[in-house]
XYZ file of C-alpha atoms in Angstrom:
454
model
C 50.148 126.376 -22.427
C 51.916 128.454 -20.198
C 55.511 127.156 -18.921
C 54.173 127.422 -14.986
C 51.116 125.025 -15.986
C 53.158 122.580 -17.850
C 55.939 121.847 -15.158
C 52.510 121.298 -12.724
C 51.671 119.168 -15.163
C 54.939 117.092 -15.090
C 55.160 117.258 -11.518
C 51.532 115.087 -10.653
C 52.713 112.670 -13.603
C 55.673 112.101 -12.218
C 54.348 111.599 -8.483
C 51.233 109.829 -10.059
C 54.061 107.288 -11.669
C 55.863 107.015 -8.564
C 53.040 106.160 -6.345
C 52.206 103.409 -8.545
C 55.932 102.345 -8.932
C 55.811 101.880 -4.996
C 52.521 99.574 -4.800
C 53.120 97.424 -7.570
C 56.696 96.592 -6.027
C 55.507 93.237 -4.355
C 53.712 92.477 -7.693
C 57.319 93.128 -10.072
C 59.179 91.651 -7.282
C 57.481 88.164 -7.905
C 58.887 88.854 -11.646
C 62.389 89.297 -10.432
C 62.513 85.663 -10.647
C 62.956 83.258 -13.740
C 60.202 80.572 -14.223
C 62.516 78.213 -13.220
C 62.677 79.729 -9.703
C 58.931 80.265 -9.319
C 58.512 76.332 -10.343
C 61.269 75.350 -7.183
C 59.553 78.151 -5.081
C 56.269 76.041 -5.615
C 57.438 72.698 -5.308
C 59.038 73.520 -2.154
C 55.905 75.224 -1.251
C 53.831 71.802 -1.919
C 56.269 69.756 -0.083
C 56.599 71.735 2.882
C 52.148 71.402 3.200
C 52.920 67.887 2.495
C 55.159 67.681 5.599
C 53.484 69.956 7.746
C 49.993 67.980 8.365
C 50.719 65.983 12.194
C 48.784 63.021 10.599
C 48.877 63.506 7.169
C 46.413 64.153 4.323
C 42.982 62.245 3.201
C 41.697 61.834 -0.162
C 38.327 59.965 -1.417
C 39.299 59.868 -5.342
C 36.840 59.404 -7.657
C 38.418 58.391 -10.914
C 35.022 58.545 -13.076
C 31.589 59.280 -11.522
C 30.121 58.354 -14.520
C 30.620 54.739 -14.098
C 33.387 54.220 -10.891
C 32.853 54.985 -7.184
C 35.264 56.668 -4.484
C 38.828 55.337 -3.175
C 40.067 56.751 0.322
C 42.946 56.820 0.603
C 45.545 58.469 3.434
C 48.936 59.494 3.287
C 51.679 60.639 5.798
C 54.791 62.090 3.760
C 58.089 61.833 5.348
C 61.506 63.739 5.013
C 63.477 62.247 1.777
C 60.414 61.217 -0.165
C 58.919 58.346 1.666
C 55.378 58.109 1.764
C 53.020 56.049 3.771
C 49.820 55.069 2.709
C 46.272 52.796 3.057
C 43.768 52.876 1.498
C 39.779 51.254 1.248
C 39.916 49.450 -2.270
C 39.829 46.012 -1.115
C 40.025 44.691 2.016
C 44.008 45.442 3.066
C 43.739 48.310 4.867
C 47.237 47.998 6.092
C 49.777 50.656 5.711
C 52.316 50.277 2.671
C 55.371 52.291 2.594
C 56.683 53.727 -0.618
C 58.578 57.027 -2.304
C 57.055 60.524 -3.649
C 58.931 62.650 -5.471
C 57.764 66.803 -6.296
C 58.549 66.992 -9.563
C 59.240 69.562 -12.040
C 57.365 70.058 -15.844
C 55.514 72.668 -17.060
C 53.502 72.680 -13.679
C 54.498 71.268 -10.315
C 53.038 68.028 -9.621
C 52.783 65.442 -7.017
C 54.231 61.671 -8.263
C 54.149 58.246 -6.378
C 57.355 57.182 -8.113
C 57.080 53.152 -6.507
C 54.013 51.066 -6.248
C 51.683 51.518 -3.965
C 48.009 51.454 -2.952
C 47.025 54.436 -5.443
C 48.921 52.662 -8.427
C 45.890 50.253 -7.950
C 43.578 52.559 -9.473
C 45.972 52.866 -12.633
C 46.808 49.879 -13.622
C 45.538 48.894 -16.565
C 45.550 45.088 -16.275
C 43.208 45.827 -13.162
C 39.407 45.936 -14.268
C 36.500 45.768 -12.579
C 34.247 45.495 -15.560
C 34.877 43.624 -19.638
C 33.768 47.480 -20.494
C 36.635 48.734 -18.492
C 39.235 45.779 -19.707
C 42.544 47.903 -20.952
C 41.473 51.259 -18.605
C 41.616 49.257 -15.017
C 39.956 52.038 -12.647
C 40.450 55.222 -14.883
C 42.954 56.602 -11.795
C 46.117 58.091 -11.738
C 48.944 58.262 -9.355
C 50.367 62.356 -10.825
C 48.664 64.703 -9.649
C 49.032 68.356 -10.743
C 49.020 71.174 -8.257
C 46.872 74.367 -8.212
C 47.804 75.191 -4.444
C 45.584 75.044 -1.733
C 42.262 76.550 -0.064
C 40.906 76.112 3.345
C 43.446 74.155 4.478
C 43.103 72.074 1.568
C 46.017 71.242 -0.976
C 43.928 71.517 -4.802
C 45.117 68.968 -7.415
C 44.261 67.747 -10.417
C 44.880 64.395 -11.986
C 47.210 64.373 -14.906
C 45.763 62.137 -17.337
C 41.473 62.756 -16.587
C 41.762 66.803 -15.256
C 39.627 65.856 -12.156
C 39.937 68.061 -9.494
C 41.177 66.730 -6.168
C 41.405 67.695 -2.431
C 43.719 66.342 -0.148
C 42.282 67.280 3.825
C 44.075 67.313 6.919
C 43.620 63.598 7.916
C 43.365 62.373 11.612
C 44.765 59.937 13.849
C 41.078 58.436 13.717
C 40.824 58.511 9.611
C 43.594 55.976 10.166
C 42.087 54.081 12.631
C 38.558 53.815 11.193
C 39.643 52.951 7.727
C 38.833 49.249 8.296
C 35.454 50.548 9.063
C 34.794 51.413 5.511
C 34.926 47.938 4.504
C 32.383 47.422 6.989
C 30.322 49.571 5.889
C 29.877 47.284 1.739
C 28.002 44.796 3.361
C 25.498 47.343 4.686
C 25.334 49.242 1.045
C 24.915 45.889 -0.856
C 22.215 44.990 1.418
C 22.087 41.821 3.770
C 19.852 38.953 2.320
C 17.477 39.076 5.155
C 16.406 42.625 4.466
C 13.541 43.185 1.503
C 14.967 43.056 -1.687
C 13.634 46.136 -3.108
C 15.299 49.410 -2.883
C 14.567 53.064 -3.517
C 15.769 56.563 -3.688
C 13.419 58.875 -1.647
C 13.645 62.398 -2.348
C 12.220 65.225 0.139
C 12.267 69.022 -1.182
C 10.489 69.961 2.117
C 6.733 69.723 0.078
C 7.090 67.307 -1.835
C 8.328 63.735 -2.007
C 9.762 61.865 -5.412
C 10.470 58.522 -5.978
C 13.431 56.344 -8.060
C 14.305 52.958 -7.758
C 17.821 52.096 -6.750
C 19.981 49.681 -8.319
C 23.994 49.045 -6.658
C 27.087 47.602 -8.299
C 29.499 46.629 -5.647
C 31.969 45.825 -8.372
C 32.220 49.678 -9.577
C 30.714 51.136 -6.445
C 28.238 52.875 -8.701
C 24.225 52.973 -8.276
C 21.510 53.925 -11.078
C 18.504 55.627 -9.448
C 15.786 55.803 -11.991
C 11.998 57.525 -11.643
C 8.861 55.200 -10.914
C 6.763 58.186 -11.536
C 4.799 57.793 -14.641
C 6.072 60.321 -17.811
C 8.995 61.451 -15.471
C 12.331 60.648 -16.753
C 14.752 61.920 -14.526
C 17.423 59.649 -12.693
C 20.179 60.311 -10.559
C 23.453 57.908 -11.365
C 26.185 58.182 -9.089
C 29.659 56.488 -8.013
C 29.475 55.910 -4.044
C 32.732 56.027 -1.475
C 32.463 54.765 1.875
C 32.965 55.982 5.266
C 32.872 54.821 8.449
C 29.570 56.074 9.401
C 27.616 55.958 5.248
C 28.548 56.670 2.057
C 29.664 59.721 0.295
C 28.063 59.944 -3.227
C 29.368 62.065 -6.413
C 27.939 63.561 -8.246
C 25.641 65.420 -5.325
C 22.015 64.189 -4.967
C 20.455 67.542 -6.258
C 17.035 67.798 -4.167
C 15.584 71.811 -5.007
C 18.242 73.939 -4.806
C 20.667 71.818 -2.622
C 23.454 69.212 -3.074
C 23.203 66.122 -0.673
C 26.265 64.190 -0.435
C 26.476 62.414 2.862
C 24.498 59.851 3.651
C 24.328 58.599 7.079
C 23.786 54.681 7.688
C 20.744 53.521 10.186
C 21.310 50.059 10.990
C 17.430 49.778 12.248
C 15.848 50.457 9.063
C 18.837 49.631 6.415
C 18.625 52.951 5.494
C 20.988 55.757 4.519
C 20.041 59.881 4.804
C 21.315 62.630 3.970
C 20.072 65.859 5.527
C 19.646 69.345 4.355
C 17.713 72.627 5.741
C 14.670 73.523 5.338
C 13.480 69.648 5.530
C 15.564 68.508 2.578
C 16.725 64.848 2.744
C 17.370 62.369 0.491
C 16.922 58.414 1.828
C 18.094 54.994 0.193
C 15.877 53.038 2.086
C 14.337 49.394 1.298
C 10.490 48.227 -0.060
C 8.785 45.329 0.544
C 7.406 45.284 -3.138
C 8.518 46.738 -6.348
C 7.451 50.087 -6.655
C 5.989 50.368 -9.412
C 3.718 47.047 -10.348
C 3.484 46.890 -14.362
C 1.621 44.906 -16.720
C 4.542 43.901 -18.445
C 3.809 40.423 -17.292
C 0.727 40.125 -19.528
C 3.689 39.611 -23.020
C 4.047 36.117 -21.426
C 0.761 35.141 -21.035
C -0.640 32.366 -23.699
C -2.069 33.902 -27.141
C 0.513 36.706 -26.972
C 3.910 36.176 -29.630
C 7.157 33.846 -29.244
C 8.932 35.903 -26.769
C 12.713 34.798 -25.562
C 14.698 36.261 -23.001
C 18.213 35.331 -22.037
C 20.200 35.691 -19.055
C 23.881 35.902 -20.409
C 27.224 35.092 -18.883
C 28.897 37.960 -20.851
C 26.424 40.698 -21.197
C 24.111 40.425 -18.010
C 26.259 38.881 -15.814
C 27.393 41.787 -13.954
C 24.057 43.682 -13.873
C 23.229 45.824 -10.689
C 19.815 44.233 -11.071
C 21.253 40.848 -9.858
C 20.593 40.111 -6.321
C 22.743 38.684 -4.177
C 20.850 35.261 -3.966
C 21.011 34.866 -7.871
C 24.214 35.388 -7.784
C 25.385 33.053 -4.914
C 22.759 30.486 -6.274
C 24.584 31.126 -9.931
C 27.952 30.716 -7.871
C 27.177 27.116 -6.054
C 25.938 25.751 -8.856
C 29.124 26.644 -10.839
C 31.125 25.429 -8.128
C 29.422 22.182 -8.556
C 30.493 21.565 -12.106
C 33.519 19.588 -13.573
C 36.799 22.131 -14.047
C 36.238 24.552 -17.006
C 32.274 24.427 -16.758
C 29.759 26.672 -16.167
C 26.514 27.811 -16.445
C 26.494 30.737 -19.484
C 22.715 30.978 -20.170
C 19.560 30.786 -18.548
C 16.966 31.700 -21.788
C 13.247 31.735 -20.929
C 10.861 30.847 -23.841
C 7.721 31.558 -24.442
C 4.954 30.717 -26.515
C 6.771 28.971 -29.190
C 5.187 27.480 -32.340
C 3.567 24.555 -30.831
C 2.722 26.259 -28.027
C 5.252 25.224 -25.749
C 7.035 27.215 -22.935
C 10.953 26.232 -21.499
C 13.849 27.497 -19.960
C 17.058 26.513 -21.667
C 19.899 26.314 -18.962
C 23.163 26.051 -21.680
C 26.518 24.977 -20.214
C 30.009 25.543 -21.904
C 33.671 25.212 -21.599
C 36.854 27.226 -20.780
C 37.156 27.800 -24.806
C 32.957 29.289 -24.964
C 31.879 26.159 -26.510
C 28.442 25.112 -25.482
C 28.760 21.511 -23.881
C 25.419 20.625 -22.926
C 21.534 21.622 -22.782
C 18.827 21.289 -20.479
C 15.086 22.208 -20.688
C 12.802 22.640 -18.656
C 9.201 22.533 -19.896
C 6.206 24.722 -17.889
C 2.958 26.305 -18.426
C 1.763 29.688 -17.608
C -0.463 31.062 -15.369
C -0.798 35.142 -13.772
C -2.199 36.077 -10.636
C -3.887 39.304 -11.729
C -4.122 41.176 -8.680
C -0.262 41.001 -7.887
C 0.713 41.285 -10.800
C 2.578 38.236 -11.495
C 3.175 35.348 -13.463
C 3.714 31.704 -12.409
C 5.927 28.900 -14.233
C 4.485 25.337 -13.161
C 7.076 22.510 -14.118
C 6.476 20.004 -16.693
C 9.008 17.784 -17.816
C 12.939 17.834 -18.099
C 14.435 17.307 -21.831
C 18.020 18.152 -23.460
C 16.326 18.391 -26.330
C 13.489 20.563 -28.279
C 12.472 17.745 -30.537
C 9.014 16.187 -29.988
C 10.681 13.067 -30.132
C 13.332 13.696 -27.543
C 12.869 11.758 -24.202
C 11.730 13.250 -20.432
C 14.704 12.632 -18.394
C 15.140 13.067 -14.297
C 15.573 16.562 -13.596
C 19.382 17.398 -13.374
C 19.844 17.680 -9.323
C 22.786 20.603 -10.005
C 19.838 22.582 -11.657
C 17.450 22.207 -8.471
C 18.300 25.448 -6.361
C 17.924 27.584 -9.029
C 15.122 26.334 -10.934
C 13.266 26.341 -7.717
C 13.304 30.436 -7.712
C 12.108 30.441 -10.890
C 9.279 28.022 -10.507
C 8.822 29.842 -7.010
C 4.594 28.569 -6.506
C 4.251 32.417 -5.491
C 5.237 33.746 -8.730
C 7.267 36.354 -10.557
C 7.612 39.816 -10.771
C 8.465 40.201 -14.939
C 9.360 43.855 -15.281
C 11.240 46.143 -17.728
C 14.334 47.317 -16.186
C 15.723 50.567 -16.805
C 19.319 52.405 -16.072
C 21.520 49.478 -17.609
C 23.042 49.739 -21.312
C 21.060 47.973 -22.912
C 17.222 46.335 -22.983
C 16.636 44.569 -20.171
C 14.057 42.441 -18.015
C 14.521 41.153 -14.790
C 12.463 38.063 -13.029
C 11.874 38.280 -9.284
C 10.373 36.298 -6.602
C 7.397 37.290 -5.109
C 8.462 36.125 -1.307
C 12.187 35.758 -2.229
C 14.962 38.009 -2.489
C 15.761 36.631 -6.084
C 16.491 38.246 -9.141
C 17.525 37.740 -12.491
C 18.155 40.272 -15.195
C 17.968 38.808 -18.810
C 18.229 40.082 -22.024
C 14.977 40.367 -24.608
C 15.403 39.205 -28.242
C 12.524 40.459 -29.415
């Protein structure tokens, strides 16, 4: 190569370097500083968006939409680490004051260093559920930041990795917090509307069905098919607002995610609304969807079949209405100190043909302290579907031998549901963790979920 060439060969690498020397200088100037300094240059970067929201910052935390519902809760950081907060978990919606600090690890993160609203979620002691005894509500109170978007501050919860956004709150987020609370009574469902719910699903062409089931405790609904061979379901935690509920994970109707649903206090119902047509409705039925023959097991001629409703398995079943339970309640309430009711076990068509429901009492220790049985026959009113228990006598006893005695007045309100003259709905329950049945009046908004033994 000739000496001419190769010093115009020099001379574009060199300018070719030096170009790209000058626009990288903003890159290599953000390496200039050690990773110490680019941790305090982010955690006073986080505190500074902290600060810098008029009325704070809103979060609805869900700690496990798998099996928990959504927490709101608001925050308004001060100067010096003071924090203050409310929040929708129970019904104090008051503001609690407490400390924050920015602290340093491997990441920045965001730490509620004294107790406060969000430490709720943590605590371990705190359960809603036997399943959940030793895990309280799955939340945490540090959260891990990954900066912010759209006026959002990203962060993600230490101990779970969940992802979650703190928003610009308003003066009227903190004024319409109580409303939340308002808003269980309308999710559980009052008794005087049907007992029956569903989710309706509308892609625009065509509509699908699921039946809805709601846990108050958790905050979580099951929403299962009714169409026959279709086994899809939708199972989601629910946070409220002021107006509905917010659901995650999204209700997934075609190709869109619906997760605000708007409360109608005409119909009971809550929408959400798409384009194109797409909704999805929780909305209430006057019957169960989907009328089975399921029924016909209990019938005479058919095997010994026993079900059980059980203090510590079915007890806190989102199948339970709310009139089971408050019948289950003032009957407990009736009973000497340490007492209660712990099963309600259907039989049917035992050896000598008999049919009873064993109401079994026990103690503080689990010790079973007394039995009652009440004797019926069956009957089924084809067309609806249902069965009907007329009474017989009273016993505490399965022998032959064993006496009639008056029926126990403490068992009246409840045994009346289930010797309802109308009749019973018997059908196989799906969504919970394990077999299930549930018995519901035909004109009443009573259920009860039992176990099968079979």
């Amino acid at each position: 190569m000739k000496l001419k060439n190769i010093i115009n060969y020099l001379l574009v690498a060199f300018l070719t370097i030096g170009v790209g020397s000058c626009n990288n200088n903003d890159e290599d100037s953000k390496f200039d500083q050690t990773p110490t300094q680019r941790l305090q240059a982010r955690q006073k970067e986080l505190n500074d968006l902290l600060l810098s929201s008029e009325f704070g910052w809103k979060a609805v935390y869900f700690t496990d939409n798998t099996q928990l519902g959504g927490y709101t809760h608001l925050f308004k950081f001060k100067n010096g680490g003071l924090v203050d907060m409310a929040s929708d978990f129970d019904s104090d919606t008051a503001t609690s004051n407490s400390e924050y600090q920015i602290q340093l690890g491997s990441t920045v993160s965001l730490v509620f260093t004294t107790k406060n609203r969000i430490h709720l979620l943590s605590d371990s002691d705190n359960y809603p559920t036997d399943a959940l005894e030793g895990k309280g509500y799955k939340g945490d109170f540090q959260f891990l930041y990954y900066g912010q978007e759209n006026g959002e501050i990203i962060f993600k919860t230490n101990r779970a990795f969940i992802e979650l956004h703190f928003v610009k709150a308003t003066a009227q987020d903190w004024a319409d917090l109580p409303k939340n609370i308002d808003m269980i009574a309308n999710v559980i469902g009052a008794p005087t509307r049907p007992l029956f719910r569903l989710l309706e699903t509308n892609d625009g062409t065509t509509i699908h069905q699921f039946d809805f089931n709601f846990s108050d405790i958790t905050r979580f609904a099951t929403a299962n098919s009714v169409e026959s061979g279709s086994s899809m379901s939708y199972n989601m935690g629910i946070a409220y607002t002021p107006t509905g509920i917010i659901v995650d994970p999204a209700v997934k109707v075609g190709n869109q995610k619906l997760t605000n649903f708007i409360y109608d206090d005409a119909t009971g119902a809550f929408t959400a609304t798409g384009t194109n047509n797409v909704t999805a409705t929780i909305k209430y039925s006057d019957s169960p969807l989907m009328l089975t023959d399921d029924y016909k097991m209990l019938l005479a001629g058919n095997p010994n079949n026993v079900y059980a409703y059980i203090y510590n398995l079915t007890n806190t079943a989102s199948t339970n209405s709310l009139l089971f339970k408050t019948t289950l309640n003032d009957l407990n309430a009736s009973l000497p100190t340490g007492a209660q009711l712990t099963r309600i076990q259907p039989w049917f068509n035992n050896a000598n043909g008999s049919n009873y429901i064993e109401y079994r009492f026990g103690n503080a220790s689990g010790a079973t302290i007394a039995r009652y049985y009440h004797y019926f026959t069956v009957t089924e009113d084809a067309q609806k579907k249902v069965i009907i228990l007329n009474p017989l006598q009273w016993k505490t006893s399965t022998l032959s031998t064993a006496p009639s005695i008056t029926a126990p007045v403490f068992l009246k309100e409840l045994d009346d549901q289930l010797m309802n003259p109308q009749g019973l709905y018997f059908i196989e329950q799906g969504g919970l963790p394990y077999p299930a049945y549930t018995f519901t009046g035909v004109n009443s908004n009573f259920r009860m979920t039992v176990y099968p033994f079979q």
